[in-house]
Tab-separated table of N, CA and C and ligand atoms in Angstrom:
chain	number	residue	atom	x	y	z
A	27	MET	N	3.889	13.124	-8.146
A	27	MET	CA	2.916	13.716	-9.079
A	27	MET	C	2.012	14.698	-8.322
A	28	GLN	N	1.799	15.872	-8.938
A	28	GLN	CA	0.981	16.913	-8.299
A	28	GLN	C	-0.448	16.412	-8.082
A	29	ASP	N	-1.010	16.781	-6.942
A	29	ASP	CA	-2.407	16.441	-6.646
A	29	ASP	C	-2.652	14.947	-6.431
A	30	CYS	N	-1.600	14.178	-6.222
A	30	CYS	CA	-1.793	12.757	-5.893
A	30	CYS	C	-1.684	12.617	-4.379
A	31	ILE	N	-2.750	12.135	-3.776
A	31	ILE	CA	-2.798	12.087	-2.312
A	31	ILE	C	-1.734	11.152	-1.731
A	32	PHE	N	-1.464	10.036	-2.408
A	32	PHE	CA	-0.471	9.101	-1.861
A	32	PHE	C	0.956	9.629	-2.060
A	33	CYS	N	1.205	10.428	-3.118
A	33	CYS	CA	2.506	11.102	-3.228
A	33	CYS	C	2.692	12.050	-2.041
A	34	LYS	N	1.629	12.777	-1.709
A	34	LYS	CA	1.728	13.725	-0.588
A	34	LYS	C	1.946	12.998	0.730
A	35	ILE	N	1.262	11.875	0.922
A	35	ILE	CA	1.463	11.096	2.156
A	35	ILE	C	2.902	10.568	2.200
A	36	ALA	N	3.383	10.071	1.059
A	36	ALA	CA	4.738	9.506	1.019
A	36	ALA	C	5.794	10.561	1.349
A	37	LYS	N	5.493	11.829	1.025
A	37	LYS	CA	6.431	12.935	1.321
A	37	LYS	C	6.158	13.552	2.691
A	38	HIS	N	5.260	12.938	3.447
A	38	HIS	CA	4.894	13.427	4.789
A	38	HIS	C	4.270	14.825	4.730
A	39	GLU	N	3.641	15.152	3.615
A	39	GLU	CA	2.974	16.458	3.495
A	39	GLU	C	1.545	16.404	4.040
A	40	ILE	N	1.004	15.177	4.113
A	40	ILE	CA	-0.332	14.972	4.700
A	40	ILE	C	-0.157	13.985	5.845
A	41	GLU	N	-0.818	14.286	6.942
A	41	GLU	CA	-0.673	13.440	8.137
A	41	GLU	C	-1.457	12.131	7.987
A	42	THR	N	-0.803	11.031	8.362
A	42	THR	CA	-1.478	9.723	8.435
A	42	THR	C	-0.846	8.976	9.593
A	43	GLU	N	-1.432	7.829	9.897
A	43	GLU	CA	-0.821	6.994	10.928
A	43	GLU	C	0.189	6.067	10.256
A	44	MET	N	1.406	6.561	10.154
A	44	MET	CA	2.486	5.847	9.469
A	44	MET	C	2.957	4.687	10.368
A	45	VAL	N	3.126	3.508	9.798
A	45	VAL	CA	3.547	2.367	10.627
A	45	VAL	C	4.893	1.787	10.198
A	46	TYR	N	5.366	2.164	9.005
A	46	TYR	CA	6.614	1.578	8.503
A	46	TYR	C	7.122	2.449	7.352
A	47	GLU	N	8.436	2.501	7.213
A	47	GLU	CA	9.034	3.216	6.077
A	47	GLU	C	10.382	2.598	5.769
A	48	ASN	N	10.703	2.433	4.498
A	48	ASN	CA	12.079	2.109	4.102
A	48	ASN	C	12.452	3.028	2.928
A	49	ASP	N	13.551	2.735	2.238
A	49	ASP	CA	14.028	3.671	1.204
A	49	ASP	C	12.999	3.901	0.096
A	50	LEU	N	12.234	2.871	-0.213
A	50	LEU	CA	11.386	2.934	-1.410
A	50	LEU	C	9.892	2.970	-1.147
A	51	VAL	N	9.464	2.570	0.059
A	51	VAL	CA	8.020	2.539	0.336
A	51	VAL	C	7.702	3.123	1.707
A	52	VAL	N	6.443	3.560	1.838
A	52	VAL	CA	5.901	3.895	3.155
A	52	VAL	C	4.680	2.999	3.381
A	53	ALA	N	4.272	2.876	4.656
A	53	ALA	CA	3.067	2.101	4.974
A	53	ALA	C	2.321	2.827	6.079
A	54	PHE	N	0.995	2.880	5.914
A	54	PHE	CA	0.172	3.618	6.876
A	54	PHE	C	-1.193	2.952	6.986
A	55	LYS	N	-1.937	3.308	8.061
A	55	LYS	CA	-3.251	2.710	8.289
A	55	LYS	C	-4.268	3.243	7.286
A	56	ASP	N	-5.056	2.323	6.728
A	56	ASP	CA	-6.148	2.736	5.837
A	56	ASP	C	-7.191	3.488	6.663
A	57	MET	N	-7.689	4.613	6.129
A	57	MET	CA	-8.628	5.434	6.903
A	57	MET	C	-10.024	4.812	6.971
A	58	ASN	N	-10.258	3.796	6.162
A	58	ASN	CA	-11.563	3.121	6.158
A	58	ASN	C	-11.318	1.614	6.226
A	59	PRO	N	-10.898	1.125	7.402
A	59	PRO	CA	-10.380	-0.248	7.468
A	59	PRO	C	-11.429	-1.328	7.162
A	60	ALA	N	-11.007	-2.318	6.374
A	60	ALA	CA	-11.872	-3.445	6.021
A	60	ALA	C	-11.675	-4.606	6.987
A	61	ALA	N	-10.697	-4.519	7.855
A	61	ALA	CA	-10.420	-5.574	8.840
A	61	ALA	C	-9.703	-4.909	10.020
A	62	GLN	N	-9.542	-5.696	11.086
A	62	GLN	CA	-8.898	-5.139	12.299
A	62	GLN	C	-7.546	-4.511	11.978
A	63	VAL	N	-6.795	-5.199	11.131
A	63	VAL	CA	-5.527	-4.642	10.642
A	63	VAL	C	-5.713	-4.348	9.158
A	64	HIS	N	-5.503	-3.116	8.758
A	64	HIS	CA	-5.614	-2.751	7.333
A	64	HIS	C	-4.585	-1.657	7.061
A	65	ILE	N	-3.500	-2.089	6.452
A	65	ILE	CA	-2.359	-1.205	6.186
A	65	ILE	C	-2.179	-1.075	4.677
A	66	LEU	N	-1.861	0.123	4.234
A	66	LEU	CA	-1.547	0.349	2.820
A	66	LEU	C	-0.041	0.506	2.665
A	67	ILE	N	0.529	-0.255	1.745
A	67	ILE	CA	1.965	-0.174	1.447
A	67	ILE	C	2.087	0.525	0.091
A	68	VAL	N	2.820	1.639	0.071
A	68	VAL	CA	2.791	2.570	-1.063
A	68	VAL	C	4.217	2.924	-1.480
A	69	PRO	N	4.562	2.763	-2.765
A	69	PRO	CA	5.895	3.209	-3.195
A	69	PRO	C	6.015	4.724	-3.088
A	70	LYS	N	7.220	5.198	-2.752
A	70	LYS	CA	7.447	6.646	-2.661
A	70	LYS	C	7.374	7.292	-4.039
A	71	GLU	N	7.824	6.549	-5.043
A	71	GLU	CA	7.748	7.047	-6.420
A	71	GLU	C	6.330	6.841	-6.949
A	72	HIS	N	5.852	7.805	-7.717
A	72	HIS	CA	4.503	7.654	-8.277
A	72	HIS	C	4.499	6.576	-9.360
A	73	VAL	N	3.733	5.529	-9.124
A	73	VAL	CA	3.484	4.462	-10.093
A	73	VAL	C	1.969	4.294	-10.101
A	74	THR	N	1.359	4.333	-11.276
A	74	THR	CA	-0.111	4.380	-11.318
A	74	THR	C	-0.746	3.097	-10.806
A	75	ASN	N	-0.199	1.962	-11.250
A	75	ASN	CA	-0.799	0.672	-10.853
A	75	ASN	C	0.229	-0.446	-11.026
A	76	PHE	N	-0.180	-1.653	-10.694
A	76	PHE	CA	0.753	-2.781	-10.748
A	76	PHE	C	1.189	-3.059	-12.186
A	77	TYR	N	0.291	-2.895	-13.118
A	77	TYR	CA	0.596	-3.121	-14.530
A	77	TYR	C	1.731	-2.217	-14.983
A	78	GLU	N	1.700	-0.955	-14.568
A	78	GLU	CA	2.772	-0.008	-14.914
A	78	GLU	C	4.090	-0.424	-14.259
A	79	LEU	N	4.019	-0.889	-13.036
A	79	LEU	CA	5.224	-1.322	-12.312
A	79	LEU	C	5.933	-2.439	-13.065
A	80	ALA	N	5.141	-3.389	-13.544
A	80	ALA	CA	5.710	-4.559	-14.207
A	80	ALA	C	6.380	-4.213	-15.527
A	81	SER	N	6.083	-3.043	-16.088
A	81	SER	CA	6.619	-2.705	-17.407
A	81	SER	C	7.986	-2.024	-17.343
A	82	ASN	N	8.534	-1.856	-16.143
A	82	ASN	CA	9.770	-1.076	-16.011
A	82	ASN	C	10.674	-1.771	-15.002
A	83	SER	N	11.817	-2.287	-15.471
A	83	SER	CA	12.637	-3.123	-14.602
A	83	SER	C	13.210	-2.350	-13.412
A	84	ARG	N	13.498	-1.042	-13.599
A	84	ARG	CA	14.015	-0.255	-12.476
A	84	ARG	C	12.975	-0.176	-11.366
A	85	LYS	N	11.747	0.046	-11.775
A	85	LYS	CA	10.677	0.126	-10.785
A	85	LYS	C	10.445	-1.213	-10.088
A	86	ALA	N	10.868	-2.294	-10.742
A	86	ALA	CA	10.676	-3.612	-10.137
A	86	ALA	C	11.414	-3.730	-8.808
A	87	LEU	N	12.418	-2.881	-8.577
A	87	LEU	CA	13.091	-2.852	-7.264
A	87	LEU	C	12.090	-2.591	-6.142
A	88	ILE	N	11.028	-1.902	-6.494
A	88	ILE	CA	10.003	-1.581	-5.491
A	88	ILE	C	9.432	-2.857	-4.891
A	89	MET	N	9.309	-3.923	-5.678
A	89	MET	CA	8.711	-5.155	-5.151
A	89	MET	C	9.533	-5.755	-4.010
A	90	GLY	N	10.853	-5.610	-4.095
A	90	GLY	CA	11.696	-6.098	-2.996
A	90	GLY	C	11.412	-5.321	-1.723
A	91	ALA	N	11.248	-4.006	-1.883
A	91	ALA	CA	10.960	-3.156	-0.721
A	91	ALA	C	9.572	-3.455	-0.162
A	92	VAL	N	8.632	-3.771	-1.045
A	92	VAL	CA	7.282	-4.141	-0.584
A	92	VAL	C	7.360	-5.434	0.230
A	93	THR	N	8.151	-6.383	-0.249
A	93	THR	CA	8.291	-7.660	0.454
A	93	THR	C	8.843	-7.445	1.862
A	94	ASP	N	9.845	-6.601	1.985
A	94	ASP	CA	10.395	-6.285	3.316
A	94	ASP	C	9.327	-5.639	4.195
A	95	ALA	N	8.553	-4.739	3.590
A	95	ALA	CA	7.509	-4.040	4.353
A	95	ALA	C	6.455	-5.024	4.838
A	96	VAL	N	6.041	-5.940	3.979
A	96	VAL	CA	4.997	-6.910	4.354
A	96	VAL	C	5.440	-7.712	5.569
A	97	LYS	N	6.682	-8.182	5.540
A	97	LYS	CA	7.168	-9.008	6.647
A	97	LYS	C	7.231	-8.191	7.940
A	98	ALA	N	7.775	-6.979	7.840
A	98	ALA	CA	7.908	-6.134	9.033
A	98	ALA	C	6.534	-5.799	9.621
A	99	ILE	N	5.562	-5.522	8.744
A	99	ILE	CA	4.222	-5.138	9.226
A	99	ILE	C	3.503	-6.360	9.806
A	100	ALA	N	3.637	-7.504	9.158
A	100	ALA	CA	3.024	-8.729	9.696
A	100	ALA	C	3.575	-9.019	11.086
A	101	ASP	N	4.863	-8.800	11.279
A	101	ASP	CA	5.471	-9.006	12.606
A	101	ASP	C	4.950	-7.959	13.592
A	102	GLN	N	4.952	-6.702	13.165
A	102	GLN	CA	4.534	-5.601	14.038
A	102	GLN	C	3.099	-5.787	14.531
A	103	PHE	N	2.211	-6.261	13.645
A	103	PHE	CA	0.798	-6.403	14.016
A	103	PHE	C	0.431	-7.846	14.359
A	104	GLU	N	1.462	-8.704	14.469
A	104	GLU	CA	1.278	-10.108	14.871
A	104	GLU	C	0.235	-10.805	14.001
A	105	THR	N	0.317	-10.574	12.694
A	105	THR	CA	-0.608	-11.230	11.769
A	105	THR	C	0.100	-12.289	10.922
A	106	SER	N	1.309	-12.701	11.353
A	106	SER	CA	2.075	-13.605	10.491
A	106	SER	C	1.407	-14.972	10.327
A	107	ASP	N	0.413	-15.287	11.183
A	107	ASP	CA	-0.336	-16.540	11.011
A	107	ASP	C	-1.382	-16.453	9.907
A	108	GLY	N	-1.705	-15.252	9.487
A	108	GLY	CA	-2.723	-15.134	8.454
A	108	GLY	C	-2.993	-13.690	8.106
A	109	PHE	N	-2.663	-13.339	6.883
A	109	PHE	CA	-3.016	-12.002	6.390
A	109	PHE	C	-3.222	-12.122	4.891
A	110	ARG	N	-3.819	-11.109	4.312
A	110	ARG	CA	-4.078	-11.117	2.874
A	110	ARG	C	-3.462	-9.856	2.281
A	111	LEU	N	-2.855	-10.005	1.096
A	111	LEU	CA	-2.246	-8.881	0.382
A	111	LEU	C	-3.030	-8.694	-0.913
A	112	ILE	N	-3.583	-7.510	-1.099
A	112	ILE	CA	-4.496	-7.289	-2.233
A	112	ILE	C	-4.057	-6.055	-3.014
A	113	VAL	N	-4.074	-6.178	-4.344
A	113	VAL	CA	-3.867	-5.019	-5.219
A	113	VAL	C	-5.086	-4.910	-6.124
A	114	ASN	N	-5.754	-3.787	-6.084
A	114	ASN	CA	-6.814	-3.507	-7.044
A	114	ASN	C	-6.159	-2.772	-8.208
A	115	ASN	N	-6.092	-3.429	-9.366
A	115	ASN	CA	-5.417	-2.848	-10.528
A	115	ASN	C	-6.456	-2.360	-11.542
A	116	GLY	N	-6.671	-1.030	-11.555
A	116	GLY	CA	-7.615	-0.461	-12.527
A	116	GLY	C	-9.018	-0.311	-11.972
A	117	LYS	N	-9.804	0.542	-12.619
A	117	LYS	CA	-11.111	0.906	-12.057
A	117	LYS	C	-12.068	-0.285	-11.996
A	118	ASP	N	-12.001	-1.190	-12.959
A	118	ASP	CA	-12.918	-2.335	-12.920
A	118	ASP	C	-12.622	-3.265	-11.745
A	119	ALA	N	-11.401	-3.171	-11.210
A	119	ALA	CA	-11.041	-3.973	-10.030
A	119	ALA	C	-11.320	-3.229	-8.737
A	120	GLY	N	-11.793	-1.979	-8.863
A	120	GLY	CA	-12.122	-1.203	-7.663
A	120	GLY	C	-11.044	-0.241	-7.236
A	121	GLN	N	-10.011	-0.028	-8.096
A	121	GLN	CA	-8.979	0.946	-7.725
A	121	GLN	C	-9.581	2.346	-7.730
A	122	THR	N	-9.402	3.060	-6.618
A	122	THR	CA	-9.938	4.422	-6.506
A	122	THR	C	-8.829	5.460	-6.365
A	123	VAL	N	-7.667	5.042	-5.878
A	123	VAL	CA	-6.513	5.944	-5.787
A	123	VAL	C	-5.488	5.426	-6.797
A	124	PHE	N	-5.169	6.272	-7.786
A	124	PHE	CA	-4.341	5.800	-8.896
A	124	PHE	C	-2.861	6.065	-8.660
A	125	HIS	N	-2.428	5.609	-7.510
A	125	HIS	CA	-1.024	5.509	-7.105
A	125	HIS	C	-0.948	4.123	-6.477
A	126	LEU	N	-0.108	3.276	-7.047
A	126	LEU	CA	-0.043	1.864	-6.630
A	126	LEU	C	-0.026	1.706	-5.111
A	127	HIS	N	-0.807	0.765	-4.627
A	127	HIS	CA	-0.787	0.438	-3.196
A	127	HIS	C	-1.199	-1.009	-3.004
A	128	PHE	N	-0.608	-1.594	-1.982
A	128	PHE	CA	-0.909	-2.964	-1.581
A	128	PHE	C	-1.671	-2.881	-0.271
A	129	HIS	N	-2.835	-3.510	-0.228
A	129	HIS	CA	-3.602	-3.589	1.015
A	129	HIS	C	-3.131	-4.826	1.776
A	130	LEU	N	-2.669	-4.642	3.005
A	130	LEU	CA	-2.398	-5.792	3.876
A	130	LEU	C	-3.520	-5.808	4.913
A	131	ILE	N	-4.341	-6.866	4.872
A	131	ILE	CA	-5.435	-6.973	5.844
A	131	ILE	C	-5.263	-8.246	6.663
A	132	GLY	N	-5.678	-8.167	7.920
A	132	GLY	CA	-5.548	-9.312	8.813
A	132	GLY	C	-6.032	-8.940	10.195
A	133	GLY	N	-5.544	-9.700	11.182
A	133	GLY	CA	-5.923	-9.427	12.563
A	133	GLY	C	-7.230	-10.087	12.957
A	134	GLU	N	-7.809	-10.861	12.042
A	134	GLU	CA	-9.057	-11.577	12.304
A	134	GLU	C	-9.177	-12.676	11.250
A	135	VAL	N	-10.160	-13.576	11.433
A	135	VAL	CA	-10.426	-14.580	10.398
A	135	VAL	C	-11.105	-13.861	9.241
A	136	LEU	N	-10.501	-13.919	8.055
A	136	LEU	CA	-10.923	-13.040	6.969
A	136	LEU	C	-12.040	-13.602	6.097
A	137	GLY	N	-12.201	-14.905	6.034
A	137	GLY	CA	-13.202	-15.458	5.122
A	137	GLY	C	-12.951	-14.962	3.705
A	138	ALA	N	-14.011	-14.483	3.056
A	138	ALA	CA	-13.893	-14.027	1.667
A	138	ALA	C	-13.699	-12.519	1.582
A	139	LYS	N	-13.345	-11.919	2.690
A	139	LYS	CA	-13.263	-10.447	2.757
A	139	LYS	C	-12.251	-9.878	1.750
A	140	LEU	N	-12.708	-8.862	1.003
A	140	LEU	CA	-11.824	-8.134	0.094
A	140	LEU	C	-11.850	-6.668	0.462
A	141	VAL	N	-11.127	-5.843	-0.307
A	141	VAL	CA	-11.120	-4.403	-0.032
A	141	VAL	C	-11.553	-3.651	-1.285
B	28	LIG	P1	-8.282	1.219	-3.696
B	28	LIG	O1	-9.798	1.157	-3.742
B	28	LIG	O2	-7.648	-0.128	-3.870
B	28	LIG	O3	-7.734	2.264	-4.651
B	28	LIG	O4	-7.926	1.655	-2.227
B	28	LIG	C1	-7.769	2.984	-1.811
B	28	LIG	C2	-7.728	2.940	-0.311
B	28	LIG	O5	-7.120	4.125	0.151
B	28	LIG	C3	-9.119	2.855	0.350
B	28	LIG	O6	-9.167	1.669	1.154
B	28	LIG	C4	-9.201	4.137	1.174
B	28	LIG	O7	-9.863	3.938	2.402
B	28	LIG	C5	-7.733	4.486	1.359
B	28	LIG	N1	-7.421	5.908	1.539
B	28	LIG	C6	-7.717	6.931	0.695
B	28	LIG	N2	-7.229	8.100	1.168
B	28	LIG	C7	-6.591	7.809	2.332
B	28	LIG	C8	-5.886	8.589	3.313
B	28	LIG	N3	-5.732	9.915	3.185
B	28	LIG	N4	-5.384	7.953	4.405
B	28	LIG	C9	-5.551	6.619	4.562
B	28	LIG	N5	-6.198	5.835	3.674
B	28	LIG	C10	-6.726	6.408	2.567
B	29	LIG	ZN1	1.264	9.504	-6.521
């Protein structure tokens, strides 16, 4: 989608610290980290939010790719003992970028920390 920052990142048109990529998703460091490890996992296809993803069975393939990404990133950053996966769905939940993304945070004791 034109003018979507995460579409541009997914197409490598904007530079980020990319940490993982597979056929359907990319993952990169959040520019404003909420924890020692804060990675965003983003589908390459533009999907506005999790609610939209759930409404389309073809897009549901993305969840398998997200699962692979989570495991690979947890291993890469040695957070497999404890990490949190967060989706802010919609503005009332704090979503600010309207291209679906999963926040993986960890690398420290998280307590009640959210993003
Ligand atoms: P959310 O509030 O759930 O929509 O999260 C959006 C996240 O994207 C925030 O944590 C931002 O810090 C992060 N973010 C926005 N633009 C960029 C960017 N260009 N590179 C890395 N992280 C970004
Ligand atoms: Zn997009």
